[in-house]
PDB file of C-alpha atoms in Angstrom:
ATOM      1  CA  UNK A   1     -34.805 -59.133   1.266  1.00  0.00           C
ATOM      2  CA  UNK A   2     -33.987 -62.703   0.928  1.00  0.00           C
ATOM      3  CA  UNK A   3     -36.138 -65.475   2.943  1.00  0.00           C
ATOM      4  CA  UNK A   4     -34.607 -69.392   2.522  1.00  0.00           C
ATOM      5  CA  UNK A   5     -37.726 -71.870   2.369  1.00  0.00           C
ATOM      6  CA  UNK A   6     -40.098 -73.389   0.820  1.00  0.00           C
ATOM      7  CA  UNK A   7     -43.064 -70.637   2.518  1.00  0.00           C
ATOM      8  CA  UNK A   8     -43.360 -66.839   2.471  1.00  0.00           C
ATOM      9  CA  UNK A   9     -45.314 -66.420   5.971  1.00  0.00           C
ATOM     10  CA  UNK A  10     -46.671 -62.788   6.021  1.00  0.00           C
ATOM     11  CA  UNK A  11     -48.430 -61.623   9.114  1.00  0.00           C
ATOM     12  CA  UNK A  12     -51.580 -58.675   9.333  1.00  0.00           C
ATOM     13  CA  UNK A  13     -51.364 -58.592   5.381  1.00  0.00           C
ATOM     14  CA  UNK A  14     -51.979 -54.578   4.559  1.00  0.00           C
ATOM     15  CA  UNK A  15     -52.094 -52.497   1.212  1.00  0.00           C
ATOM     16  CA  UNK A  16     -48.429 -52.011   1.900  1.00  0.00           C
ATOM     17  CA  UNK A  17     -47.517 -55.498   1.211  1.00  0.00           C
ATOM     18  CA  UNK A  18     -48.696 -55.423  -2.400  1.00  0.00           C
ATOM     19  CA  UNK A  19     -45.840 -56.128  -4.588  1.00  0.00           C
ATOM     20  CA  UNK A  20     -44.229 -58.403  -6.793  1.00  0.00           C
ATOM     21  CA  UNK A  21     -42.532 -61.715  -5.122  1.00  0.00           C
ATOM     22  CA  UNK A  22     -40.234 -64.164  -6.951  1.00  0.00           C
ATOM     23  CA  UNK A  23     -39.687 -67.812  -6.114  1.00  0.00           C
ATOM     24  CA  UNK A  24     -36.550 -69.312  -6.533  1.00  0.00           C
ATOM     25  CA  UNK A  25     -35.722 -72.727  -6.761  1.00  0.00           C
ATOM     26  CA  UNK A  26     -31.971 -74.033  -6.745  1.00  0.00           C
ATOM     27  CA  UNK A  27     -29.951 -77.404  -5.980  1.00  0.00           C
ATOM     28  CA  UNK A  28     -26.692 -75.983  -7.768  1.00  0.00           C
ATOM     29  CA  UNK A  29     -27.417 -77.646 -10.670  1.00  0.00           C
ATOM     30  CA  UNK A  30     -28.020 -75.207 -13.343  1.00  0.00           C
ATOM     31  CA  UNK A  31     -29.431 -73.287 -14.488  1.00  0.00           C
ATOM     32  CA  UNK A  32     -32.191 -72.259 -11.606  1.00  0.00           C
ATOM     33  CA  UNK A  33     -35.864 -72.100 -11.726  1.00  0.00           C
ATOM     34  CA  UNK A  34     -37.979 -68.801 -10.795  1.00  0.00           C
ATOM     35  CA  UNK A  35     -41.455 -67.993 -10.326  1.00  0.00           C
ATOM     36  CA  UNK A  36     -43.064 -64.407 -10.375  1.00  0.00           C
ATOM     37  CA  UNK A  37     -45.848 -63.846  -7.687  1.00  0.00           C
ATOM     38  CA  UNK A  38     -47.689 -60.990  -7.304  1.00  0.00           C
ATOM     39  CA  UNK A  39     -49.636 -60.352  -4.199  1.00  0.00           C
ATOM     40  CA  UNK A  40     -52.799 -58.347  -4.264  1.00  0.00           C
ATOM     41  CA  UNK A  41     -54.505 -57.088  -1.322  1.00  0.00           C
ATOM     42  CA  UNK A  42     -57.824 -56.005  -1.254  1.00  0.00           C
ATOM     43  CA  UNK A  43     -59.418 -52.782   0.978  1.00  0.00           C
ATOM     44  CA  UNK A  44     -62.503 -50.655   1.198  1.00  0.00           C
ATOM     45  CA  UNK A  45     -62.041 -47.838  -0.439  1.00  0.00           C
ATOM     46  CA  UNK A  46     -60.108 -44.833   1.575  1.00  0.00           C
ATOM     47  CA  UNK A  47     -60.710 -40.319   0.172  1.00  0.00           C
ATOM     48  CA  UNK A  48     -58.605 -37.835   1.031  1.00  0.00           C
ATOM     49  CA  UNK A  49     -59.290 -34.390   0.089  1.00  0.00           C
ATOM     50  CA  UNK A  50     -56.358 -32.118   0.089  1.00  0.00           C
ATOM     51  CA  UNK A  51     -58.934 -28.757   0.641  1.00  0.00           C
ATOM     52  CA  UNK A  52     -62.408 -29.361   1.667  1.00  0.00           C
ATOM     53  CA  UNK A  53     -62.976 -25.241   0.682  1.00  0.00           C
ATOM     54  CA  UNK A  54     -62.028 -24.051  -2.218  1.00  0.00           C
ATOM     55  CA  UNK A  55     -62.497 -20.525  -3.052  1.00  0.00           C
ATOM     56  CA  UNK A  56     -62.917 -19.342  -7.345  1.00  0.00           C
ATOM     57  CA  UNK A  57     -63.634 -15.836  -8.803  1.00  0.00           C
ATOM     58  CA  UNK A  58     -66.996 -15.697 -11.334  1.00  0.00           C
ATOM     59  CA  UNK A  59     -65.491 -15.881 -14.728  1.00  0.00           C
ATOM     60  CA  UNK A  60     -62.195 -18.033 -13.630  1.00  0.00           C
ATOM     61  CA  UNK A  61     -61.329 -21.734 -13.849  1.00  0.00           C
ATOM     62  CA  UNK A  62     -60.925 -23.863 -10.852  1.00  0.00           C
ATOM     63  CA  UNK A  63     -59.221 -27.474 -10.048  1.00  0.00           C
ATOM     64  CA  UNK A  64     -61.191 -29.431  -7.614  1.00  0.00           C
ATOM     65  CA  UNK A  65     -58.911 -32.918  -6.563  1.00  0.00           C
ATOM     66  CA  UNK A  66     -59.719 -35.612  -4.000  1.00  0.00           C
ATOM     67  CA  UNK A  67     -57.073 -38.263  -3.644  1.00  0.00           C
ATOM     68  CA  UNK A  68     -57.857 -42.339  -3.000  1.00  0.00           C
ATOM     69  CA  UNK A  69     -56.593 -45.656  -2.398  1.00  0.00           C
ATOM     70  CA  UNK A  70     -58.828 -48.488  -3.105  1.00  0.00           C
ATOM     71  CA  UNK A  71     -57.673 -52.365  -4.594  1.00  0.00           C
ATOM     72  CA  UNK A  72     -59.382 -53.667  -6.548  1.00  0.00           C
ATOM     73  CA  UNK A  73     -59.690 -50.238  -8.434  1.00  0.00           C
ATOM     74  CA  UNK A  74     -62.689 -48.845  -8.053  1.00  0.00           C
ATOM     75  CA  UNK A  75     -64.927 -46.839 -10.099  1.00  0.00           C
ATOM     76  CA  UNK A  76     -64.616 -43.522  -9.747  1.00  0.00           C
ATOM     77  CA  UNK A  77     -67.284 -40.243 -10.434  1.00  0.00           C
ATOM     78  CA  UNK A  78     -68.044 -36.514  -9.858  1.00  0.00           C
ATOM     79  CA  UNK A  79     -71.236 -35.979  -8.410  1.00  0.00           C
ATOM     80  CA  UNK A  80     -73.116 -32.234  -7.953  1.00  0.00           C
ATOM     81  CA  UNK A  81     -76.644 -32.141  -7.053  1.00  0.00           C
ATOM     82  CA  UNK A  82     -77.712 -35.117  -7.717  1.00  0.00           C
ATOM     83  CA  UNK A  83     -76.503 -35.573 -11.134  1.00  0.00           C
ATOM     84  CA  UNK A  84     -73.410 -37.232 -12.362  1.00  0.00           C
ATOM     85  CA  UNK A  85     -70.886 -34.833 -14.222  1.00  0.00           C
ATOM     86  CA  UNK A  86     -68.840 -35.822 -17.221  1.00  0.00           C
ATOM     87  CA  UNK A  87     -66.163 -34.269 -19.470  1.00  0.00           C
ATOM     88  CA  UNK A  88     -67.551 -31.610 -21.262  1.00  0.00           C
ATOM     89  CA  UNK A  89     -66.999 -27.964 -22.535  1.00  0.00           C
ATOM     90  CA  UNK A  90     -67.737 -26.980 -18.647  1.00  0.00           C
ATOM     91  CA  UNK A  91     -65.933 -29.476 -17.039  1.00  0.00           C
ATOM     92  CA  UNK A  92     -62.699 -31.251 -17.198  1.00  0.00           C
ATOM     93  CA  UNK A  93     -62.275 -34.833 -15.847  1.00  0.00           C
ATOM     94  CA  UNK A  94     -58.431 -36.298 -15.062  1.00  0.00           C
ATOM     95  CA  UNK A  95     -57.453 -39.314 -13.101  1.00  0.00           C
ATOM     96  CA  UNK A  96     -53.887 -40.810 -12.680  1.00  0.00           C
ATOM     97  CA  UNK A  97     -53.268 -44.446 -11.322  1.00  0.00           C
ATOM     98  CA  UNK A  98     -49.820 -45.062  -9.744  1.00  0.00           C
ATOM     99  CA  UNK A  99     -50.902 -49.226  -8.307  1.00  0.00           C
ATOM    100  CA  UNK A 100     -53.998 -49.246  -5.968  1.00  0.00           C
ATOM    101  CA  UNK A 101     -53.249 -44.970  -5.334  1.00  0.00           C
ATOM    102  CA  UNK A 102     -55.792 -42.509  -7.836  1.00  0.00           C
ATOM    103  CA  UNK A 103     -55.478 -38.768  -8.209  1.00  0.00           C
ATOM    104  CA  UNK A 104     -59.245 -37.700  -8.869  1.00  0.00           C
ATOM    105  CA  UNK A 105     -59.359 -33.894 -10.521  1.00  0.00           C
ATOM    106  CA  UNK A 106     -62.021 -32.058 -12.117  1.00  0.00           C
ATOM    107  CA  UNK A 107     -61.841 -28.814 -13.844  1.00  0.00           C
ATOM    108  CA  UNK A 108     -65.183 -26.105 -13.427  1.00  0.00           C
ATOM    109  CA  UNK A 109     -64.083 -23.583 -16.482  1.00  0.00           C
ATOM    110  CA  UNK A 110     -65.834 -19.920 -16.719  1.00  0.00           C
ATOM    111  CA  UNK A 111     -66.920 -20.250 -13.126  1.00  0.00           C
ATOM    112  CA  UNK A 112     -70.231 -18.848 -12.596  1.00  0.00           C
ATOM    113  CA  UNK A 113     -73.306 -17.839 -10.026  1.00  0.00           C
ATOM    114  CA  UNK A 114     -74.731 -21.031 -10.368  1.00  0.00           C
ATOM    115  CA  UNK A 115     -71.268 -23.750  -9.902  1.00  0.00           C
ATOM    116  CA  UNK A 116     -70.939 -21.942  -6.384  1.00  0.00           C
ATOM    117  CA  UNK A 117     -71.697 -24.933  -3.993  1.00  0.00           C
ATOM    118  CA  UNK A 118     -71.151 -28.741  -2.845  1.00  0.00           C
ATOM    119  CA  UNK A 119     -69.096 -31.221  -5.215  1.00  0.00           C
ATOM    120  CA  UNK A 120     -68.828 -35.037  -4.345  1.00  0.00           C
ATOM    121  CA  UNK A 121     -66.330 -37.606  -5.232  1.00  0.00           C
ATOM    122  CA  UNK A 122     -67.282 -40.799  -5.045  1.00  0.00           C
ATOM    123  CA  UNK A 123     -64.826 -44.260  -5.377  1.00  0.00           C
ATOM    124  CA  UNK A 124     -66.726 -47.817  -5.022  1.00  0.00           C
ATOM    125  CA  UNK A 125     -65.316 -51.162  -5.668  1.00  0.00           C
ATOM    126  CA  UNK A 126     -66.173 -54.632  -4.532  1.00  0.00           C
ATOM    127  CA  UNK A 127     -65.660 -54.223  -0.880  1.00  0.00           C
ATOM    128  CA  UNK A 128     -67.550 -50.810  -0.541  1.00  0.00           C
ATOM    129  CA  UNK A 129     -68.154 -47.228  -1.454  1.00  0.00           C
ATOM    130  CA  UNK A 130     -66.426 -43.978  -0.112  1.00  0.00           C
ATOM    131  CA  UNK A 131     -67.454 -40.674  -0.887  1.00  0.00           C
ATOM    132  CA  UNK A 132     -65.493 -37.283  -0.372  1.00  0.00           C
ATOM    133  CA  UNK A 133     -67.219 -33.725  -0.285  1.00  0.00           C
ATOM    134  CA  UNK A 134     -65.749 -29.985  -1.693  1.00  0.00           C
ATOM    135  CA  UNK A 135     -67.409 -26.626  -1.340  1.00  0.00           C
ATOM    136  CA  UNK A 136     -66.480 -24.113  -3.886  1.00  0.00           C
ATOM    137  CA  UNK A 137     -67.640 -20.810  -2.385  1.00  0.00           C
ATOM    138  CA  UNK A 138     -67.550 -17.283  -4.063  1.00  0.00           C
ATOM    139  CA  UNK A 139     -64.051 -15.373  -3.965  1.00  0.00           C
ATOM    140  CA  UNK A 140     -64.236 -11.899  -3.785  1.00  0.00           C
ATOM    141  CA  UNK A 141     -60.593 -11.553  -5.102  1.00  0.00           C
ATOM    142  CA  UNK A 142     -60.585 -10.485  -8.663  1.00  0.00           C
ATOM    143  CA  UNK A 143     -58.828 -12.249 -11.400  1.00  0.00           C
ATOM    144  CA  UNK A 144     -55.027 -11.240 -12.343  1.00  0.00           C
ATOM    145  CA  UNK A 145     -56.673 -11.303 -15.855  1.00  0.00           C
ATOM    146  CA  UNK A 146     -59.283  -8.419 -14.483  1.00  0.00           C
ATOM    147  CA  UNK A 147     -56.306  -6.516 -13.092  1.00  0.00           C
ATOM    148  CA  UNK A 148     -53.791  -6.802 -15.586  1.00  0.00           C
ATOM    149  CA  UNK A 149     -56.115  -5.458 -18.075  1.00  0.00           C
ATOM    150  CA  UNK A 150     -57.350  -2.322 -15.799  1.00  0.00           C
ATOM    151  CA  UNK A 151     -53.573  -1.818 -15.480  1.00  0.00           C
ATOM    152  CA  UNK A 152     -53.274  -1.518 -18.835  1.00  0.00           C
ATOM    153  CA  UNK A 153     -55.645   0.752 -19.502  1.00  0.00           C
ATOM    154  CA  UNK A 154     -54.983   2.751 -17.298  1.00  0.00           C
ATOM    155  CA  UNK A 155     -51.059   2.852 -18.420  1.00  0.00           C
ATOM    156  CA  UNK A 156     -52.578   4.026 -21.636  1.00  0.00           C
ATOM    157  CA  UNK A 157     -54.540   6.494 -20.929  1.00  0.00           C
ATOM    158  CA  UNK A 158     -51.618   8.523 -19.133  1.00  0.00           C
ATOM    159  CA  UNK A 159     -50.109   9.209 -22.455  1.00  0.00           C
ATOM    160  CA  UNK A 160     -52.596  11.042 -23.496  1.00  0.00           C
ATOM    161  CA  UNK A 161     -51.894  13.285 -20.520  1.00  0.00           C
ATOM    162  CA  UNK A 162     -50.401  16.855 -21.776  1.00  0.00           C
ATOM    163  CA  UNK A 163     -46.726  16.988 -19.779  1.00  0.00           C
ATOM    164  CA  UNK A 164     -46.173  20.741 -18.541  1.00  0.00           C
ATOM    165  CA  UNK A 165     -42.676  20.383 -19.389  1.00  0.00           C
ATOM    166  CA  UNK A 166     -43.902  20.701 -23.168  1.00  0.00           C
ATOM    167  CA  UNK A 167     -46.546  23.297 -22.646  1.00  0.00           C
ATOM    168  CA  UNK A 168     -46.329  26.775 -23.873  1.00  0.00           C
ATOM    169  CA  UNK A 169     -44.583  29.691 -21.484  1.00  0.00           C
ATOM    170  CA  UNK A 170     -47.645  31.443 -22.712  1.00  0.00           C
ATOM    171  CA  UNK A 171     -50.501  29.192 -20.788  1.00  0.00           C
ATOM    172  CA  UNK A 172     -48.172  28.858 -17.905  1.00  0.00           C
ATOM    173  CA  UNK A 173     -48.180  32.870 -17.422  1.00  0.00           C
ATOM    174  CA  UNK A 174     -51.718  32.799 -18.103  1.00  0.00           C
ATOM    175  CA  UNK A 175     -52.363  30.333 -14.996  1.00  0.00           C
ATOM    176  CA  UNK A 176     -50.436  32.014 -12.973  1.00  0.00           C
ATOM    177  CA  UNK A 177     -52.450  35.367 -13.744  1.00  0.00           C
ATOM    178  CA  UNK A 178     -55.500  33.180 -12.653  1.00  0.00           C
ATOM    179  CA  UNK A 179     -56.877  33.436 -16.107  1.00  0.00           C
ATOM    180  CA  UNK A 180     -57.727  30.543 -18.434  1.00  0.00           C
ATOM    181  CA  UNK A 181     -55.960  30.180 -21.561  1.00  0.00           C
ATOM    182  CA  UNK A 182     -57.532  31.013 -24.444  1.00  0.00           C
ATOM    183  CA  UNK A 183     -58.061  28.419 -27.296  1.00  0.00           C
ATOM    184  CA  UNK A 184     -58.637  29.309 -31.121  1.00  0.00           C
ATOM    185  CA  UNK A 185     -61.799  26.942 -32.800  1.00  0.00           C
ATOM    186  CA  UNK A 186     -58.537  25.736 -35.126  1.00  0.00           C
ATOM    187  CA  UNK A 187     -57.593  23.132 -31.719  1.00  0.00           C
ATOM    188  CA  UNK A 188     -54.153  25.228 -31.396  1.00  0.00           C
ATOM    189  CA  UNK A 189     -53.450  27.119 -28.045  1.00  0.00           C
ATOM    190  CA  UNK A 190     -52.003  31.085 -28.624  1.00  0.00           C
ATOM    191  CA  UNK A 191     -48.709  29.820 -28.884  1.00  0.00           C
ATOM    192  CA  UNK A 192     -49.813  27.277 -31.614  1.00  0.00           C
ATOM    193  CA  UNK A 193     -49.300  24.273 -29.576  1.00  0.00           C
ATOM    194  CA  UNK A 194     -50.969  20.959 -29.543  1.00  0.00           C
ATOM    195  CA  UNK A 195     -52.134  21.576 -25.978  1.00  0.00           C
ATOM    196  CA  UNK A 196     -55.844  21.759 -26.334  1.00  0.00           C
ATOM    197  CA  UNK A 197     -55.976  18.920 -28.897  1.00  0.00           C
ATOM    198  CA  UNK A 198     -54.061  16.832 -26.381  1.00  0.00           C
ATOM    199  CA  UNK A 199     -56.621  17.865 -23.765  1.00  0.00           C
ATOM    200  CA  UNK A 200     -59.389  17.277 -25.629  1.00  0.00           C
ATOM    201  CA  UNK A 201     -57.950  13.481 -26.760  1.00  0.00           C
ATOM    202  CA  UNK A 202     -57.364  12.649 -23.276  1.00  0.00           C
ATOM    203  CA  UNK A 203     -61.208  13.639 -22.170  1.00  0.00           C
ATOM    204  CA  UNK A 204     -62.506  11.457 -24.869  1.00  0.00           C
ATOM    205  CA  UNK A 205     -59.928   8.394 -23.803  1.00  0.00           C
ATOM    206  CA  UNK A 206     -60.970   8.962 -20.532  1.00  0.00           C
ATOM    207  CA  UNK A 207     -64.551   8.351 -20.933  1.00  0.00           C
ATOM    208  CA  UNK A 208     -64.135   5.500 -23.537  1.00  0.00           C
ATOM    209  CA  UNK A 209     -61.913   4.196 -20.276  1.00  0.00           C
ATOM    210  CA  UNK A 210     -64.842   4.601 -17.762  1.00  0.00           C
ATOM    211  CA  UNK A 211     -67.437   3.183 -19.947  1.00  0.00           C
ATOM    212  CA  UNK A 212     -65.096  -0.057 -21.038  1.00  0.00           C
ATOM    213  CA  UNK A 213     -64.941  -0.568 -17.023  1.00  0.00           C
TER     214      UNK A 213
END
């Protein structure tokens, strides 16, 4: 937009005015003179927090975020009971600045018993200083991680499984008789099949399965 004058009135001044203005100056005589002018508007700080609940599994990481305009840019912190938190092997700290907007996240790795509770964001500048509150509260959801590997597991143990399609005619007969097959000390069933080995294998897989879970 183009405004002919010597003055650039600008009336109720907000944040959304901030920008960049050049000054021309012309009698069409070249070449022309400019001047760059950049308007800054200054404002209390202002949090938003996108989820004011945010639910985490023990043993899983989990992004907090609170979200903030403030000019001139204010100083920003994590807060939890008192004490000021910083980026360390527990937590991780990122901000991005696009002009007077900031994107406040922090990071809570290997969530446990104890990280369960009330976070604080806090933004102060020279006009004034806004806080924002999270509550990260216990999920009982478990991890994909948990399930994936359960999954797994139990994928693996089905192999171990005999199949009756590969079992002796012998042991079926005997089943159906209602009498139990009889297995040599050697592992091998009376037809000289794998069968009781496999059996055997898949008890001990079984148990190393319930104790690993």
């Amino acid at each position: 937009e183009r405004v002919k004058g010597e003055y650039l009135n600008i009336s109720h001044v907000s944040r959304e005015h901030m920008a960049a203005y050049l000054c021309i100056a012309s009698n069409g005589v070249p070449p022309a003179v400019s001047k760059r002018i950049v308007l800054q508007v200054n404002f209390r700080p202002k949090i938003r927090v996108p989820n004011l609940r945010v639910g985490a599994a023990v043993g899983s990481d989990v992004t907090l975020e609170c979200k903030l305009e403030a000019s001139p840019s204010p100083l920003t912190s994590w807060v939890r009971n008192g004490f000021m938190l910083l980026n360390t092997t527990k937590y991780e700290i990122v901000e991005s600045q696009h002009g007077y907007k900031v994107d406040m996240k922090i990071k809570v790795r290997n969530v446990v018993e104890s990280d369960f509770g009330s976070y604080k964001c806090l933004a102060k500048n020279t006009l004034a200083e806004k806080e924002g509150f999270i509550r990260l509260y216990k999920s009982n959801q478990r991890s994909n991680a948990s399930k994936k590997k359960s999954q797994t597991l139990m994928d693996e143990s089905q192999e171990f499984l005999p199949d009756k399609k590969n079992r002796s005619p012998d042991l079926d007969s005997d089943e159906e008789d209602g009498a139990m097959p009889h297995t040599p000390l050697n592992g091998t069933s009376n037809s000289g099949g794998p069968y009781a080995v496999s059996a055997s294998l898949s008890i001990v897989y079984m148990s190393i399965f319930f104790l690993l879970w």
